[in-house]
Short mmCIF file of C-alpha atoms in Angstrom, two decimals:
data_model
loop_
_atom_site.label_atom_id
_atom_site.label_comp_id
_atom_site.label_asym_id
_atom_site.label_seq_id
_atom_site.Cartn_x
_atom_site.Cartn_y
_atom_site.Cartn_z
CA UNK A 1 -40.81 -70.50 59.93
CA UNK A 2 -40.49 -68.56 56.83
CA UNK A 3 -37.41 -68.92 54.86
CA UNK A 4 -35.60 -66.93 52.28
CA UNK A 5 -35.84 -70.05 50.54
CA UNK A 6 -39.84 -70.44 50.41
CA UNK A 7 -39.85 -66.35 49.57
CA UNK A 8 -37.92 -67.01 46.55
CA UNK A 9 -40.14 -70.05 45.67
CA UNK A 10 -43.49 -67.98 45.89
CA UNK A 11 -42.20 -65.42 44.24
CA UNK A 12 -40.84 -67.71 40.92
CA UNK A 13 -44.38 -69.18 41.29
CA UNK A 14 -46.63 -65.72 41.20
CA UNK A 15 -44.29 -63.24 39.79
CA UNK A 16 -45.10 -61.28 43.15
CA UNK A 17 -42.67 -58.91 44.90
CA UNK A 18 -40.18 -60.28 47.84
CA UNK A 19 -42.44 -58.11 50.18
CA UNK A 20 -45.61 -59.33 49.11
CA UNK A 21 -44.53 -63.09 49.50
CA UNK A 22 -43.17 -62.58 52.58
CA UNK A 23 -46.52 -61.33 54.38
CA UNK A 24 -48.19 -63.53 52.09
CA UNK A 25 -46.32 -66.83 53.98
CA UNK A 26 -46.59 -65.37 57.23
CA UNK A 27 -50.37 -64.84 56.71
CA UNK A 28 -50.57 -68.47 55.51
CA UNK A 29 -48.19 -69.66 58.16
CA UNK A 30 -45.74 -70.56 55.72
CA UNK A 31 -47.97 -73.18 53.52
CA UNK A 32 -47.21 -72.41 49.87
CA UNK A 33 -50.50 -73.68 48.32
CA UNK A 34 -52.02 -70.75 50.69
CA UNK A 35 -49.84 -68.25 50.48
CA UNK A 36 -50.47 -68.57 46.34
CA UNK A 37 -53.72 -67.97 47.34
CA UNK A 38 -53.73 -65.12 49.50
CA UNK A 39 -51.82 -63.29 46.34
CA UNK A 40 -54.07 -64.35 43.77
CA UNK A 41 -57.26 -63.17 45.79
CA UNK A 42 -55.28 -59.98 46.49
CA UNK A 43 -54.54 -59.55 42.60
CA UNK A 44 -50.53 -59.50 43.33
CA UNK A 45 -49.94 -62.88 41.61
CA UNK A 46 -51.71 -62.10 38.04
CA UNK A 47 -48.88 -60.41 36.85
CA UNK A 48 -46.86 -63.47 36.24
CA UNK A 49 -49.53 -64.68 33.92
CA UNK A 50 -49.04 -60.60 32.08
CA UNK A 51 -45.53 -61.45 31.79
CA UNK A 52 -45.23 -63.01 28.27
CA UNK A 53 -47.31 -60.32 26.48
CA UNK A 54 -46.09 -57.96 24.17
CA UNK A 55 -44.76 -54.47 25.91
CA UNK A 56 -44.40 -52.05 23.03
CA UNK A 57 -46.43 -48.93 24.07
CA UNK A 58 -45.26 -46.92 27.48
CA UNK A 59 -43.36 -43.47 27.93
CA UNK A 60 -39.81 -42.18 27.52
CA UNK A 61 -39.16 -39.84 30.64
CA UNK A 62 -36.29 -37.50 31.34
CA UNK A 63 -35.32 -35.45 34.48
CA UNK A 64 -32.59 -33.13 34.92
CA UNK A 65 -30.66 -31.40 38.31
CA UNK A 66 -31.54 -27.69 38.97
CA UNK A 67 -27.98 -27.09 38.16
CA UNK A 68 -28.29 -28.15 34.40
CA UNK A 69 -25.06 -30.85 35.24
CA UNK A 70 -27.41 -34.29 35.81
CA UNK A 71 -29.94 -35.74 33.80
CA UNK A 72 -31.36 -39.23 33.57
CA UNK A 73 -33.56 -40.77 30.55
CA UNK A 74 -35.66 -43.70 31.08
CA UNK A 75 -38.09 -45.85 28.84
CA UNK A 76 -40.74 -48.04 30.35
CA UNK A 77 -43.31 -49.80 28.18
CA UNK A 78 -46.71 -51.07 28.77
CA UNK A 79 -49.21 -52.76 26.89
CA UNK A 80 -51.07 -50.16 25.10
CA UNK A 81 -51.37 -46.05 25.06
CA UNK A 82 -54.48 -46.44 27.33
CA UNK A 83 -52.36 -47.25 30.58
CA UNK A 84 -49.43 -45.09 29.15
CA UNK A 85 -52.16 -42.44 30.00
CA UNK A 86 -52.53 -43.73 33.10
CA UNK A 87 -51.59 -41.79 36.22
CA UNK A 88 -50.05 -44.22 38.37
CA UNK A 89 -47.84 -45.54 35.23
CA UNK A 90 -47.26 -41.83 34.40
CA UNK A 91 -45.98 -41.00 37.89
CA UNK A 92 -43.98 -44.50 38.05
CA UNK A 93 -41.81 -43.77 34.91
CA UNK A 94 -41.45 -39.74 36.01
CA UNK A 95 -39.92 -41.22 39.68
CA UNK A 96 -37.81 -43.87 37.62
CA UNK A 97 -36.12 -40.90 35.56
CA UNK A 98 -35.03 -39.28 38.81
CA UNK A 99 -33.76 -42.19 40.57
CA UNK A 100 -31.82 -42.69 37.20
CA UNK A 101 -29.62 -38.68 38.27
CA UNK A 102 -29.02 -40.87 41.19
CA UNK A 103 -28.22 -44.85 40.52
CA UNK A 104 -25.09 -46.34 40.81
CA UNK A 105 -26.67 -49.09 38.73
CA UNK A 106 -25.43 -50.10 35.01
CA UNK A 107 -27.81 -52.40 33.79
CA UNK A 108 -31.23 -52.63 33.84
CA UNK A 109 -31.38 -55.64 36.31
CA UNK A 110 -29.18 -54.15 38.52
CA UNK A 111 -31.56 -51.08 38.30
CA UNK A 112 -34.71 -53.01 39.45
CA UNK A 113 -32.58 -54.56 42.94
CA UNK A 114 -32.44 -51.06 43.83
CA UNK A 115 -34.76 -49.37 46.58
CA UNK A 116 -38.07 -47.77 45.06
CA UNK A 117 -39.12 -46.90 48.48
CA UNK A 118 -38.52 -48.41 52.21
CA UNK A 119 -40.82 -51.04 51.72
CA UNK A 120 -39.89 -52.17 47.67
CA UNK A 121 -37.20 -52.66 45.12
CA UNK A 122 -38.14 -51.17 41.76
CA UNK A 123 -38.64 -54.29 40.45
CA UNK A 124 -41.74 -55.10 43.35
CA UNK A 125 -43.08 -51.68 42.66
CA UNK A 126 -43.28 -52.54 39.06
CA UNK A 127 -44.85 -55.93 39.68
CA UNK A 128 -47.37 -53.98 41.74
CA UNK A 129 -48.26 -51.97 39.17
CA UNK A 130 -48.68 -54.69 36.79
CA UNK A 131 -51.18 -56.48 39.29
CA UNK A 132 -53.31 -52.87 39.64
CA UNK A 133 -53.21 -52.32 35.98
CA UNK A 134 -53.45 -55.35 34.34
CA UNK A 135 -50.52 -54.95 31.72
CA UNK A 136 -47.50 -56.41 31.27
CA UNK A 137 -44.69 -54.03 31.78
CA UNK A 138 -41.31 -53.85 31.45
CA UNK A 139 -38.25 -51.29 32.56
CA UNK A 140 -36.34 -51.39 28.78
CA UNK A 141 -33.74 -49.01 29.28
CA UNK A 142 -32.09 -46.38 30.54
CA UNK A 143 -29.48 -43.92 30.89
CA UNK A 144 -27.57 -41.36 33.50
CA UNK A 145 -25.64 -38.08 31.67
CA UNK A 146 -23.63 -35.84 34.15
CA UNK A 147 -20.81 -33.23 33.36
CA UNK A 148 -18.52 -30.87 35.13
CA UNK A 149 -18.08 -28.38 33.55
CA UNK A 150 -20.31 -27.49 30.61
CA UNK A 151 -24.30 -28.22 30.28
CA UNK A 152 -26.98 -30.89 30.29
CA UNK A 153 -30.27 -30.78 28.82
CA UNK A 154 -32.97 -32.84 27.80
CA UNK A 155 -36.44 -33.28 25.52
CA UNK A 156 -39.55 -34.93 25.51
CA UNK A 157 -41.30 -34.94 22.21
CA UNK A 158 -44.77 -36.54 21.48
CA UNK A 159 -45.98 -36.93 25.00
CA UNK A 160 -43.45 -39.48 25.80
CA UNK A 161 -42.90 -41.19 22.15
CA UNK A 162 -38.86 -39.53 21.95
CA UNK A 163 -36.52 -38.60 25.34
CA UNK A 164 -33.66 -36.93 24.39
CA UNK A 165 -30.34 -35.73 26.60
CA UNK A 166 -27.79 -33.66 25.42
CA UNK A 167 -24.24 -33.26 27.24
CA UNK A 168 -21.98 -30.14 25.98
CA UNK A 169 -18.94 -29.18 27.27
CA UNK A 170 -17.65 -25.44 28.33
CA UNK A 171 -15.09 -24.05 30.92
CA UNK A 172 -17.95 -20.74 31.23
CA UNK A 173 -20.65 -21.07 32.71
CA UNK A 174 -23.57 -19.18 30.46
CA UNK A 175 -26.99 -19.37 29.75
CA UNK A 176 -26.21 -19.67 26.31
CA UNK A 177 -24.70 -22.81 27.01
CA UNK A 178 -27.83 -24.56 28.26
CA UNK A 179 -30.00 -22.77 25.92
CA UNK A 180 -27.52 -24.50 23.09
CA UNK A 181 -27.86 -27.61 24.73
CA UNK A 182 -31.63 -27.67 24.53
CA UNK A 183 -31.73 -26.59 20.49
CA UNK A 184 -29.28 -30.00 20.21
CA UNK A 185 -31.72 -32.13 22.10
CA UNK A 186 -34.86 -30.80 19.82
CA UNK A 187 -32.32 -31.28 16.68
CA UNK A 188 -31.72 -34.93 18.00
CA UNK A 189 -35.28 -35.97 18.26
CA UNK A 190 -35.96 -34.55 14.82
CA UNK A 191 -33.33 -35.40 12.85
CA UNK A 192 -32.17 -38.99 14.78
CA UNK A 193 -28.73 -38.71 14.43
CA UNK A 194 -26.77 -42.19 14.70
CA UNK A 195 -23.69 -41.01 15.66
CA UNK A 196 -21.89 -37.80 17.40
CA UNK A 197 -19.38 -37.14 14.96
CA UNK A 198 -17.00 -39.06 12.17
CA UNK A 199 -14.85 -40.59 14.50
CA UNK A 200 -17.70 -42.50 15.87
CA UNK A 201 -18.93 -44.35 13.32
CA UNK A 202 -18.15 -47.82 13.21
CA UNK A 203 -15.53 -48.28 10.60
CA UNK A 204 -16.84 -51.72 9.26
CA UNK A 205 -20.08 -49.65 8.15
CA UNK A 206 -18.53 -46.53 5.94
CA UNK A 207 -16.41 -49.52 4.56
CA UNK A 208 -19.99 -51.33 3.59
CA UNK A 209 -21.45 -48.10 2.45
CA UNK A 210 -18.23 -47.50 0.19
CA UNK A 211 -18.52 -50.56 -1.04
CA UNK A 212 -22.43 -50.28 -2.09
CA UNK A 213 -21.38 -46.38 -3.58
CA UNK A 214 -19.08 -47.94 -5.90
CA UNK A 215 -21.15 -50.66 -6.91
CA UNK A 216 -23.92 -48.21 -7.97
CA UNK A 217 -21.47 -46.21 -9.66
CA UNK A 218 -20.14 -48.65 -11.85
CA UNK A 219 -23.77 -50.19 -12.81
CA UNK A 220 -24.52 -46.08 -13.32
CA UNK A 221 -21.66 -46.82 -16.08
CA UNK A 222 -19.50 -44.06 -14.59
CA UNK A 223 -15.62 -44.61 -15.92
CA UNK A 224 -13.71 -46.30 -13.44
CA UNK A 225 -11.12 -43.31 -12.66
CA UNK A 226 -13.93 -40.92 -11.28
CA UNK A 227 -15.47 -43.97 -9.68
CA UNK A 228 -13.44 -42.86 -6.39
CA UNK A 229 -14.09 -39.39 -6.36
CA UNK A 230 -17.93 -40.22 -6.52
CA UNK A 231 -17.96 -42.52 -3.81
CA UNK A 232 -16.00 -40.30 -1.13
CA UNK A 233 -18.54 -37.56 -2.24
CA UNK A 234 -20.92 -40.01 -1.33
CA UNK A 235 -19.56 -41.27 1.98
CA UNK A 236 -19.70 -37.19 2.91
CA UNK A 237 -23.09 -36.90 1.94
CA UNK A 238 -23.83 -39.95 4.07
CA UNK A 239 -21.91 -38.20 7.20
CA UNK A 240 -24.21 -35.28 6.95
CA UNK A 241 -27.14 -37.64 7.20
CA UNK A 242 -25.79 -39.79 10.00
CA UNK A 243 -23.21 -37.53 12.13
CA UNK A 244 -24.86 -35.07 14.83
CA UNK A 245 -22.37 -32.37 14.34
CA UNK A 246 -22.12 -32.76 10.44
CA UNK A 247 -25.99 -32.17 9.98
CA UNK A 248 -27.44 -29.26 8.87
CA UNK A 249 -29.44 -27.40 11.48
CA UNK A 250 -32.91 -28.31 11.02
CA UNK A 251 -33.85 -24.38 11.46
CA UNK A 252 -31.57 -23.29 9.00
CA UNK A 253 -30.69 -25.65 6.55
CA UNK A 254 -27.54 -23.74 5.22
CA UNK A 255 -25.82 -24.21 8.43
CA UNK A 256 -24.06 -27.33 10.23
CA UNK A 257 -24.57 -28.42 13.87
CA UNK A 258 -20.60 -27.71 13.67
CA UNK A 259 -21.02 -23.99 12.51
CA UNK A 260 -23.91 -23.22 14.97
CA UNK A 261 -21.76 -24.74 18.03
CA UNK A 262 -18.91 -23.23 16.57
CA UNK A 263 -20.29 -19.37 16.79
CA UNK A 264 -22.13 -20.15 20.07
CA UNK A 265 -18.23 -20.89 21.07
CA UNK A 266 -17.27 -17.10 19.98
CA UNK A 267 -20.65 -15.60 21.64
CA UNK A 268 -19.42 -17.34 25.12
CA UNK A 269 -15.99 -16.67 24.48
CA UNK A 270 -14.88 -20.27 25.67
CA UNK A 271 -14.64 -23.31 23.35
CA UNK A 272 -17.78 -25.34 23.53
CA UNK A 273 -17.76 -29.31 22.68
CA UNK A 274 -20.42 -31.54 21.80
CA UNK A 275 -19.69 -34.64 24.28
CA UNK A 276 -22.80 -36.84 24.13
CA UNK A 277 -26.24 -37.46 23.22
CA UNK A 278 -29.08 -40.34 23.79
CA UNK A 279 -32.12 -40.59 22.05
CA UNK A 280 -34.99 -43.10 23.17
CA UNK A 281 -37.79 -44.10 21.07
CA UNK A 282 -40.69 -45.52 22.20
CA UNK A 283 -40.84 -49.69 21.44
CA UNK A 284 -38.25 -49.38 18.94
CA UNK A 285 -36.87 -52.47 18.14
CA UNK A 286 -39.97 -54.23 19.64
CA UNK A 287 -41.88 -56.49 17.21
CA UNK A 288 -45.26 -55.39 18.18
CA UNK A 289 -48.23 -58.44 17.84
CA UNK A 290 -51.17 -56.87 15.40
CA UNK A 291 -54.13 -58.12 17.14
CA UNK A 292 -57.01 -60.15 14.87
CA UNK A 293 -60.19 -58.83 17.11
CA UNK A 294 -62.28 -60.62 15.15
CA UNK A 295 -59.89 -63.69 14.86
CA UNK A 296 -59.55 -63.42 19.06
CA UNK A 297 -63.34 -63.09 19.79
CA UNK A 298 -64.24 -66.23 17.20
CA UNK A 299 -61.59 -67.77 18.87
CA UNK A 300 -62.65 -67.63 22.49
CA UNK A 301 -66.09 -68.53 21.17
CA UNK A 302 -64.55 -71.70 19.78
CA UNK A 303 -65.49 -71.05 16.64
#
């Protein structure tokens, strides 16, 4: 009889999916040893062995509703830019970005319980695809953007390397909306803003960059009564470097995010708000292994 029990055992053994370990004990008549086996021969339980390897390389994906009002960003990683390139992993991260319009999931491992398909969960489909492959990969991240009334829109740059979604707000519905939308996204991947506007930034941080602006002032020699005045100056220099809306439009340099939105506003005739953004990068963050070929191949000819 196979159990739950002996499914979950085979699979913490091979790294297999449910699915696979369930046909693979009822092939085997529910011996373990066997059933191993049967997924080793059939190339399902090699991926467990990919699972410790380094997953830095992959695809950012984005997809976004006909209706410009739902858009999902995802970021899958693989091994190297070789099976990035691949179809199957190209056409496994696109399908991941629309389920993403769709998921009720908020974390990543609640995201891979969900149904891929009638047969797997994400997270079998991905083991799958490790086992056809031959790479380790991994489901980092990802993200779901929706909005009543206003705009979504979103931006792939670099084949994959940056995803961006952008989420304005606007009581009129207009073209010129979505088309604003889209500039934000391609401002976003270029100039990798770190926050939306002031009022996001985390406080403790403009208190550490005040704190380093006065301490360069005062080793510049700079008397202490225009010490202050220096390091708000400072601070508002550093807002236009790390605020989206504070920026200056990378098209036209004498102009703010805030100006550009703010005359899109009077061309629509309806206030328009910048609500959100999210920008993925490729494997940052990841520590990425820098192979030795040389070292590797001496090594496996114990040398």
């Amino acid at each position: 009889m196979i159990t739950a029990k002996s499914v979950k055992e085979l699979r913490e053994m091979t790294g297999a999916g449910m699915m696979d370990c369930k046909k693979a004990l009822t092939e085997t008549n529910g011996d373990i040893e066997k059933a191993v086996e049967f997924l080793r021969e059939k190339g399902l339980a090699a991926a467990a062995k990919k699972a410790g390897r380094v997953a830095a390389e992959g695809l950012v994906k984005t997809y976004i509703t006909e209706d410009n009002k739902k858009a999902g960003i995802v970021e899958v990683n693989c091994e190297t830019d070789f099976v990035a390139a691949n179809e199957q992993f190209v056409a496994f991260a696109d399908s991941l970005a629309k389920m993403v319009v769709d998921t009720t999931a908020t974390t990543v491992e609640e995201f891979l319980n969900e149904k891929y398909n009638e047969e797997q969960t994400v997270q079998e489909a991905l083991t799958a695809l490790i086992a056809t492959l031959g790479e380790n990969m991994t489901v980092r991240r990802f993200k779901k953007v929706e909005v009543a009334n206003g705009a979504v829109q979103t931006y792939i740059h670099g084949g994959g390397r940056i995803g961006v979604v952008v989420e304005l707000g606007c009581e009129t519905e207009s073209q010129v909306v979505v088309d604003l939308a889209k500039e934000l996204c391609m401002q976003v991947a270029a100039a990798n803003p770190l926050f939306l506007n002031e009022e996001g930034v985390d406080k403790e941080a403009v208190e550490k960059e005040r704190e380093i602006y006065r301490v360069q002032a005062l080793n510049e020699g700079k008397p202490e009564k225009i010490v202050d005045k220096m390091v708000e100056g400072r601070i508002k220099k550093y807002y236009k470097e790390v605020c989206l809306v504070d920026q200056a439009w990378v098209k036209d340099g004498d102009k703010s995010i805030a100006k550009l939105v703010e005359e899109k506003s009077k061309e629509v005739g309806s206030p328009i708000t910048v609500n959100s953004f999210v920008r993925f990068e490729r494997g940052e963050g990841i520590e990425k292994v820098v192979e030795d070929f040389a070292a590797e191949v001496a090594k496996q000819m114990g040398k």
